Short mmCIF file of C-alpha atoms in Angstrom, two decimals:
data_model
loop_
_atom_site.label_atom_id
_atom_site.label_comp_id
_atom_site.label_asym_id
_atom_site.label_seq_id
_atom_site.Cartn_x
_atom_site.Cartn_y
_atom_site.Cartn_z
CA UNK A 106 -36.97 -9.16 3.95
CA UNK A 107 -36.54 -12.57 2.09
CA UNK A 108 -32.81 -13.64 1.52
CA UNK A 109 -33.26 -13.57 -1.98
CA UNK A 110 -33.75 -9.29 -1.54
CA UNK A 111 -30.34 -9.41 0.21
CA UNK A 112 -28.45 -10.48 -2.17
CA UNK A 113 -25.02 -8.25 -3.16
CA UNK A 114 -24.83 -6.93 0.25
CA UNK A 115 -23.12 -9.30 2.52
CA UNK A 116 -20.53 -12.26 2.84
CA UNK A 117 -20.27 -14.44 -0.28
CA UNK A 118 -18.95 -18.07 -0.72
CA UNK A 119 -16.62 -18.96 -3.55
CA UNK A 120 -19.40 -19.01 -6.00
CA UNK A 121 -20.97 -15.23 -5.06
CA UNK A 122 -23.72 -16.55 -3.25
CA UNK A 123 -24.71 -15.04 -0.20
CA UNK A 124 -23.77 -17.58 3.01
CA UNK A 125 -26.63 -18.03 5.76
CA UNK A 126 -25.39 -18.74 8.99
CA UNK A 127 -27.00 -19.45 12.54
CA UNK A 128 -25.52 -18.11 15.52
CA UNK A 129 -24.72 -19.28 18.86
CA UNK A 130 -23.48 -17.69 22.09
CA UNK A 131 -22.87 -19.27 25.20
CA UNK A 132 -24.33 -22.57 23.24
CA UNK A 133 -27.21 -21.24 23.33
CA UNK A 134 -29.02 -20.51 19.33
CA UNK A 135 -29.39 -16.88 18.59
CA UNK A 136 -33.07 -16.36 17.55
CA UNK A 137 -33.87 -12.69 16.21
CA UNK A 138 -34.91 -10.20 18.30
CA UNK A 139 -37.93 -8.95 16.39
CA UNK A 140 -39.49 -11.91 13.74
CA UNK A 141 -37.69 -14.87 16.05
CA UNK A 142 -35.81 -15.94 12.74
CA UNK A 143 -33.08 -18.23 13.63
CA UNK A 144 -31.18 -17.24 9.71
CA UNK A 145 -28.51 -14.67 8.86
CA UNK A 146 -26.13 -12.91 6.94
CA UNK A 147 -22.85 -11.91 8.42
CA UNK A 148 -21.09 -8.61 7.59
CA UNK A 149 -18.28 -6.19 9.54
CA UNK A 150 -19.88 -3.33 10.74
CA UNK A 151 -17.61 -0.19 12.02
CA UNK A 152 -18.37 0.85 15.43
CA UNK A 153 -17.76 4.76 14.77
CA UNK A 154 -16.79 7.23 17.11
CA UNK A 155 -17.38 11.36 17.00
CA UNK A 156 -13.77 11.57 17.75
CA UNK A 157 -12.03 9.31 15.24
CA UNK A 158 -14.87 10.83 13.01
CA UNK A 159 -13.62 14.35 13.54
CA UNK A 160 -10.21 13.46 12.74
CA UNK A 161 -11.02 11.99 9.60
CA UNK A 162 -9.91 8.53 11.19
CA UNK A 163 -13.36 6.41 10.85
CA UNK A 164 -11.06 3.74 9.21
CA UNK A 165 -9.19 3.02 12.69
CA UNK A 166 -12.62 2.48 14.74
CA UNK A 167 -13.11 -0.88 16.16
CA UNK A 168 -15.75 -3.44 13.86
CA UNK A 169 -18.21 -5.14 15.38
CA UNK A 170 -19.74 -8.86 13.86
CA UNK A 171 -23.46 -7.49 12.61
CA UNK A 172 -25.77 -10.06 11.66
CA UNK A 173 -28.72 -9.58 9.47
CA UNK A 174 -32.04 -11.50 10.14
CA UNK A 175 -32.91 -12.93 6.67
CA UNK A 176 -36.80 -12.94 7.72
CA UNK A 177 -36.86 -9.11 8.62
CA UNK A 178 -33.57 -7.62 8.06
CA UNK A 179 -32.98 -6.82 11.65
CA UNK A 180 -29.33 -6.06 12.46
CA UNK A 181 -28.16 -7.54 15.82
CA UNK A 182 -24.33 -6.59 16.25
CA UNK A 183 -21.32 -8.31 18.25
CA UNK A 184 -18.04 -7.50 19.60
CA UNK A 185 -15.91 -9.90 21.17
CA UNK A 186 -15.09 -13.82 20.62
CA UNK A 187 -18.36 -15.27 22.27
CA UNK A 188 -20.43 -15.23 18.72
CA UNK A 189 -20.33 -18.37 16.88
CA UNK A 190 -21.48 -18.98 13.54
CA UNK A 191 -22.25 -21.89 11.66
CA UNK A 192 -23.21 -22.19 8.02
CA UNK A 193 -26.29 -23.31 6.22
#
């Protein structure tokens, strides 16, 4: 999935256009898991549980970093302060 079919679905920059980052962890580039892309789109991503679920509390779940591959539209997700991203 080209970046262009992305768009109105993730992070914007001042101007409303979608912001490509790379990743790193550990130094090391993030490369996707399926297509090997090295692009992506950043988003929060709720990490739901059947318990806050039941409750009608979804809102109070922890969010995770998820990452969308620009090439495929693979979604690799993160919790924690390891991930770093860089823009484009």
């Amino acid at each position: 999935m080209p970046l262009a079919s992305l768009r109105g679905r993730y992070d914007r920059d001042m101007w409303g256009e979608r912001k490509a980052v790379a990743a790193e962890i550990g130094g090391r580039g993030l490369a996707c898991l399926v297509c090997g892309g090295g692009e992506f789109v950043s988003r929060e991503v709720k990490l739901n549980t059947s318990g806050f679920e039941l409750l009608d509390l979804a809102w109070a779940n922890e969010s995770a970093t998820g990452l969308v591959c620009t090439s495929c539209g693979y979604v690799h997700e993160f919790v924690g302060s390891a991930l770093v991203l860089r823009d484009l």
